[in-house]
């Protein structure tokens, strides 16, 4: 049975162990035996944050926040640092969450509700689509997966295998078909039936002469021609192991397409989980879900407090 997006806190903590070692273990070592929060301590702290993939601007903002507390005499004991830092990180994350996109998806009243999943190759788009489909199938929803990556060898077959496994119908055409046409026909077919969600699996890389952004914009356009307001969600998948590079990738996508939310994958097995905080703060786009493994259950609704608590646990 799907875990309904709520993995036990202990499991999240286990999956984030490398990030915790990089950030929290070094923080503990720094703070142990210290008597005051002085400029030298703050400088070392800045270095720890910066080398935890939190990013320069976000690190500076966090350190400035701590300095302010020192100036206001509300921070003088090193043992207070961790809690204040945690609260600051949670409020940075909360500020970007707004109306959580995960709720949008689950409470979507329009049917069919169309989501385009985008991101560079290998970030985990197809696997994540399977996870979200599995999660919603567990709630009894009818989900259709559309194979709009018609370029990469075996992409259609990979989606079909996932579709069979999670009980979602896959709509595809032959390899090399125009992705816009695939989406146009798929939405037409789904509209005629009682389908709750349509997930569009897109390519991460094309022939050098083609332009990925142009292709994605076309998919967006034809979706809207078939169904006003579609796609209702444009979800950007980012690979957490790429750390700060994920921000650069996200900027390219957000400039071309109206990204509504982000799903971060591969938070297991990376020490770069701190990037979540920098990504959220810099991009100001809500993080709807996080993925912590290759299995269908390694997926959960993103909750800032749970995430930060797991990193600091
Ligand atoms: N450890 C781990 N691996 C993951 C996670 N998500 C996806 N993967 C793996 O990442 C690899 C690439 O995943 P895909 O879903 O094929 O990625 P994609 O973005 O669809 O790739 P293209 O179709 O080539 O653009 C696979 O081996 C997945 O099992 C995750 O959260 N954790
Ligand atoms: Mg794929």
PDB file of N, CA and C and ligand atoms in Angstrom, residues 118-129 131 149 152 155 158 162 201-205 237 239 241 264-269 290-295 298-299, ligand 1:
ATOM      1  N   UNK A 118       8.897  18.277 -15.829  1.00  0.00           N
ATOM      2  CA  UNK A 118      10.027  18.701 -16.656  1.00  0.00           C
ATOM      3  C   UNK A 118      11.330  18.649 -15.846  1.00  0.00           C
ATOM      4  N   UNK A 119      12.451  18.655 -16.559  1.00  0.00           N
ATOM      5  CA  UNK A 119      13.753  18.625 -15.891  1.00  0.00           C
ATOM      6  C   UNK A 119      14.794  18.015 -16.813  1.00  0.00           C
ATOM      7  N   UNK A 120      16.065  18.262 -16.542  1.00  0.00           N
ATOM      8  CA  UNK A 120      17.121  17.747 -17.428  1.00  0.00           C
ATOM      9  C   UNK A 120      17.201  16.224 -17.314  1.00  0.00           C
ATOM     10  N   UNK A 121      17.945  15.619 -18.243  1.00  0.00           N
ATOM     11  CA  UNK A 121      17.939  14.160 -18.291  1.00  0.00           C
ATOM     12  C   UNK A 121      18.566  13.534 -17.044  1.00  0.00           C
ATOM     13  N   UNK A 122      17.933  12.472 -16.618  1.00  0.00           N
ATOM     14  CA  UNK A 122      18.482  11.693 -15.517  1.00  0.00           C
ATOM     15  C   UNK A 122      18.126  12.169 -14.116  1.00  0.00           C
ATOM     16  N   UNK A 123      17.369  13.262 -14.002  1.00  0.00           N
ATOM     17  CA  UNK A 123      17.060  13.771 -12.651  1.00  0.00           C
ATOM     18  C   UNK A 123      16.046  12.888 -11.911  1.00  0.00           C
ATOM     19  N   UNK A 124      15.302  12.086 -12.671  1.00  0.00           N
ATOM     20  CA  UNK A 124      14.321  11.201 -12.026  1.00  0.00           C
ATOM     21  C   UNK A 124      12.881  11.520 -12.401  1.00  0.00           C
ATOM     22  N   UNK A 125      12.667  12.139 -13.550  1.00  0.00           N
ATOM     23  CA  UNK A 125      11.293  12.503 -13.950  1.00  0.00           C
ATOM     24  C   UNK A 125      10.378  11.291 -14.029  1.00  0.00           C
ATOM     25  N   UNK A 126      10.817  10.280 -14.793  1.00  0.00           N
ATOM     26  CA  UNK A 126       9.934   9.142 -15.048  1.00  0.00           C
ATOM     27  C   UNK A 126       9.665   8.363 -13.756  1.00  0.00           C
ATOM     28  N   UNK A 127      10.708   8.170 -12.958  1.00  0.00           N
ATOM     29  CA  UNK A 127      10.538   7.459 -11.687  1.00  0.00           C
ATOM     30  C   UNK A 127       9.592   8.224 -10.767  1.00  0.00           C
ATOM     31  N   UNK A 128       9.736   9.543 -10.738  1.00  0.00           N
ATOM     32  CA  UNK A 128       8.891  10.355  -9.856  1.00  0.00           C
ATOM     33  C   UNK A 128       7.438  10.324 -10.311  1.00  0.00           C
ATOM     34  N   UNK A 129       7.225  10.348 -11.619  1.00  0.00           N
ATOM     35  CA  UNK A 129       5.862  10.242 -12.151  1.00  0.00           C
ATOM     36  C   UNK A 129       5.222   8.945 -11.647  1.00  0.00           C
ATOM     37  N   UNK A 131       5.986   7.325  -8.952  1.00  0.00           N
ATOM     38  CA  UNK A 131       5.736   7.445  -7.509  1.00  0.00           C
ATOM     39  C   UNK A 131       4.466   8.245  -7.233  1.00  0.00           C
ATOM     40  N   UNK A 149       8.223  11.900 -24.052  1.00  0.00           N
ATOM     41  CA  UNK A 149       9.650  11.767 -24.387  1.00  0.00           C
ATOM     42  C   UNK A 149       9.699  10.734 -25.499  1.00  0.00           C
ATOM     43  N   UNK A 152      14.354   9.729 -26.558  1.00  0.00           N
ATOM     44  CA  UNK A 152      15.342   8.807 -25.987  1.00  0.00           C
ATOM     45  C   UNK A 152      14.910   7.355 -26.200  1.00  0.00           C
ATOM     46  N   UNK A 155      12.574   5.140 -23.722  1.00  0.00           N
ATOM     47  CA  UNK A 155      11.832   6.001 -22.785  1.00  0.00           C
ATOM     48  C   UNK A 155      10.352   5.577 -22.710  1.00  0.00           C
ATOM     49  N   UNK A 158      10.052   2.297 -20.805  1.00  0.00           N
ATOM     50  CA  UNK A 158      10.286   2.514 -19.369  1.00  0.00           C
ATOM     51  C   UNK A 158       9.008   3.026 -18.697  1.00  0.00           C
ATOM     52  N   UNK A 162       6.493   1.134 -15.794  1.00  0.00           N
ATOM     53  CA  UNK A 162       6.010   1.783 -14.562  1.00  0.00           C
ATOM     54  C   UNK A 162       4.478   1.833 -14.527  1.00  0.00           C
ATOM     55  N   UNK A 201       5.083  12.896 -19.265  1.00  0.00           N
ATOM     56  CA  UNK A 201       6.515  12.604 -19.087  1.00  0.00           C
ATOM     57  C   UNK A 201       7.257  13.234 -20.268  1.00  0.00           C
ATOM     58  N   UNK A 202       8.135  14.169 -19.990  1.00  0.00           N
ATOM     59  CA  UNK A 202       8.812  14.886 -21.075  1.00  0.00           C
ATOM     60  C   UNK A 202      10.284  14.476 -21.170  1.00  0.00           C
ATOM     61  N   UNK A 203      10.896  14.876 -22.257  1.00  0.00           N
ATOM     62  CA  UNK A 203      12.309  14.548 -22.481  1.00  0.00           C
ATOM     63  C   UNK A 203      13.200  15.495 -21.682  1.00  0.00           C
ATOM     64  N   UNK A 204      14.400  14.999 -21.360  1.00  0.00           N
ATOM     65  CA  UNK A 204      15.371  15.852 -20.670  1.00  0.00           C
ATOM     66  C   UNK A 204      16.456  16.331 -21.608  1.00  0.00           C
ATOM     67  N   UNK A 205      16.491  15.709 -22.774  1.00  0.00           N
ATOM     68  CA  UNK A 205      17.531  16.067 -23.739  1.00  0.00           C
ATOM     69  C   UNK A 205      17.023  15.738 -25.133  1.00  0.00           C
ATOM     70  N   UNK A 237      11.506  18.847 -11.817  1.00  0.00           N
ATOM     71  CA  UNK A 237      12.215  17.837 -11.024  1.00  0.00           C
ATOM     72  C   UNK A 237      13.698  18.244 -10.965  1.00  0.00           C
ATOM     73  N   UNK A 239      17.550  17.213  -9.163  1.00  0.00           N
ATOM     74  CA  UNK A 239      18.337  16.149  -8.529  1.00  0.00           C
ATOM     75  C   UNK A 239      19.190  16.790  -7.423  1.00  0.00           C
ATOM     76  N   UNK A 241      21.539  15.701  -5.718  1.00  0.00           N
ATOM     77  CA  UNK A 241      22.979  15.417  -5.718  1.00  0.00           C
ATOM     78  C   UNK A 241      23.761  16.451  -6.534  1.00  0.00           C
ATOM     79  N   UNK A 264      12.199  17.505  -5.364  1.00  0.00           N
ATOM     80  CA  UNK A 264      13.626  17.206  -5.236  1.00  0.00           C
ATOM     81  C   UNK A 264      13.812  15.707  -5.086  1.00  0.00           C
ATOM     82  N   UNK A 265      14.694  15.151  -5.928  1.00  0.00           N
ATOM     83  CA  UNK A 265      14.936  13.707  -5.891  1.00  0.00           C
ATOM     84  C   UNK A 265      16.320  13.407  -5.321  1.00  0.00           C
ATOM     85  N   UNK A 266      16.541  12.141  -5.029  1.00  0.00           N
ATOM     86  CA  UNK A 266      17.864  11.597  -4.671  1.00  0.00           C
ATOM     87  C   UNK A 266      18.459  12.230  -3.418  1.00  0.00           C
ATOM     88  N   UNK A 267      17.585  12.573  -2.476  1.00  0.00           N
ATOM     89  CA  UNK A 267      18.086  13.128  -1.207  1.00  0.00           C
ATOM     90  C   UNK A 267      18.764  12.054  -0.364  1.00  0.00           C
ATOM     91  N   UNK A 268      18.487  10.790  -0.699  1.00  0.00           N
ATOM     92  CA  UNK A 268      19.237   9.708  -0.063  1.00  0.00           C
ATOM     93  C   UNK A 268      20.623   9.700  -0.722  1.00  0.00           C
ATOM     94  N   UNK A 269      21.602   9.263  -0.006  1.00  0.00           N
ATOM     95  CA  UNK A 269      22.915   9.069  -0.639  1.00  0.00           C
ATOM     96  C   UNK A 269      23.623  10.333  -1.082  1.00  0.00           C
ATOM     97  N   UNK A 290       9.442  15.393  -1.853  1.00  0.00           N
ATOM     98  CA  UNK A 290      10.854  14.998  -1.920  1.00  0.00           C
ATOM     99  C   UNK A 290      10.934  13.483  -2.106  1.00  0.00           C
ATOM    100  N   UNK A 291      12.010  13.042  -2.767  1.00  0.00           N
ATOM    101  CA  UNK A 291      12.212  11.620  -3.021  1.00  0.00           C
ATOM    102  C   UNK A 291      13.515  11.183  -2.376  1.00  0.00           C
ATOM    103  N   UNK A 292      13.456  10.043  -1.712  1.00  0.00           N
ATOM    104  CA  UNK A 292      14.624   9.579  -0.961  1.00  0.00           C
ATOM    105  C   UNK A 292      14.985   8.132  -1.300  1.00  0.00           C
ATOM    106  N   UNK A 293      14.822   7.750  -2.550  1.00  0.00           N
ATOM    107  CA  UNK A 293      15.190   6.401  -2.951  1.00  0.00           C
ATOM    108  C   UNK A 293      14.525   6.026  -4.259  1.00  0.00           C
ATOM    109  N   UNK A 294      14.878   4.827  -4.752  1.00  0.00           N
ATOM    110  CA  UNK A 294      14.380   4.411  -6.064  1.00  0.00           C
ATOM    111  C   UNK A 294      13.020   3.721  -6.012  1.00  0.00           C
ATOM    112  N   UNK A 295      12.586   3.338  -4.812  1.00  0.00           N
ATOM    113  CA  UNK A 295      11.325   2.601  -4.681  1.00  0.00           C
ATOM    114  C   UNK A 295      10.108   3.507  -4.746  1.00  0.00           C
ATOM    115  N   UNK A 298       9.460   5.658  -1.721  1.00  0.00           N
ATOM    116  CA  UNK A 298      10.504   6.598  -1.279  1.00  0.00           C
ATOM    117  C   UNK A 298      10.166   8.017  -1.724  1.00  0.00           C
ATOM    118  N   UNK A 299       9.040   8.476  -1.258  1.00  0.00           N
ATOM    119  CA  UNK A 299       8.443   9.697  -1.777  1.00  0.00           C
ATOM    120  C   UNK A 299       7.539  10.258  -0.686  1.00  0.00           C
TER     121      UNK A 299
HETATM  122  N1  LIG B   1      18.764   7.026  -5.106  1.00  0.00           N
HETATM  123  C1  LIG B   1      17.764   7.537  -5.806  1.00  0.00           C
HETATM  124  N2  LIG B   1      17.683   7.301  -7.132  1.00  0.00           N
HETATM  125  C2  LIG B   1      16.669   7.848  -7.820  1.00  0.00           C
HETATM  126  C3  LIG B   1      15.691   8.666  -7.190  1.00  0.00           C
HETATM  127  N3  LIG B   1      14.826   9.080  -8.153  1.00  0.00           N
HETATM  128  C4  LIG B   1      15.238   8.526  -9.313  1.00  0.00           C
HETATM  129  N4  LIG B   1      16.349   7.789  -9.134  1.00  0.00           N
HETATM  130  C5  LIG B   1      17.125   7.033 -10.134  1.00  0.00           C
HETATM  131  O1  LIG B   1      17.655   7.934 -11.084  1.00  0.00           O
HETATM  132  C6  LIG B   1      17.789   7.293 -12.374  1.00  0.00           C
HETATM  133  C7  LIG B   1      17.159   8.163 -13.457  1.00  0.00           C
HETATM  134  O2  LIG B   1      15.760   8.198 -13.241  1.00  0.00           O
HETATM  135  P1  LIG B   1      14.705   8.485 -14.406  1.00  0.00           P
HETATM  136  O3  LIG B   1      13.377   8.509 -13.760  1.00  0.00           O
HETATM  137  O4  LIG B   1      14.906   7.566 -15.543  1.00  0.00           O
HETATM  138  O5  LIG B   1      15.156   9.943 -14.833  1.00  0.00           O
HETATM  139  P2  LIG B   1      14.585  10.869 -16.007  1.00  0.00           P
HETATM  140  O6  LIG B   1      14.653  12.273 -15.557  1.00  0.00           O
HETATM  141  O7  LIG B   1      13.267  10.368 -16.452  1.00  0.00           O
HETATM  142  O8  LIG B   1      15.684  10.610 -17.137  1.00  0.00           O
HETATM  143  P3  LIG B   1      15.531  10.899 -18.739  1.00  0.00           P
HETATM  144  O9  LIG B   1      14.263  10.265 -19.169  1.00  0.00           O
HETATM  145  O10 LIG B   1      16.748  10.264 -19.334  1.00  0.00           O
HETATM  146  O11 LIG B   1      15.537  12.381 -18.919  1.00  0.00           O
HETATM  147  C8  LIG B   1      17.153   5.929 -12.211  1.00  0.00           C
HETATM  148  O12 LIG B   1      18.142   4.975 -12.021  1.00  0.00           O
HETATM  149  C9  LIG B   1      16.284   6.079 -10.954  1.00  0.00           C
HETATM  150  O13 LIG B   1      16.099   4.856 -10.275  1.00  0.00           O
HETATM  151  C10 LIG B   1      15.819   8.928  -5.779  1.00  0.00           C
HETATM  152  O14 LIG B   1      15.037   9.638  -5.123  1.00  0.00           O
HETATM  153  N5  LIG B   1      16.875   8.331  -5.154  1.00  0.00           N
END
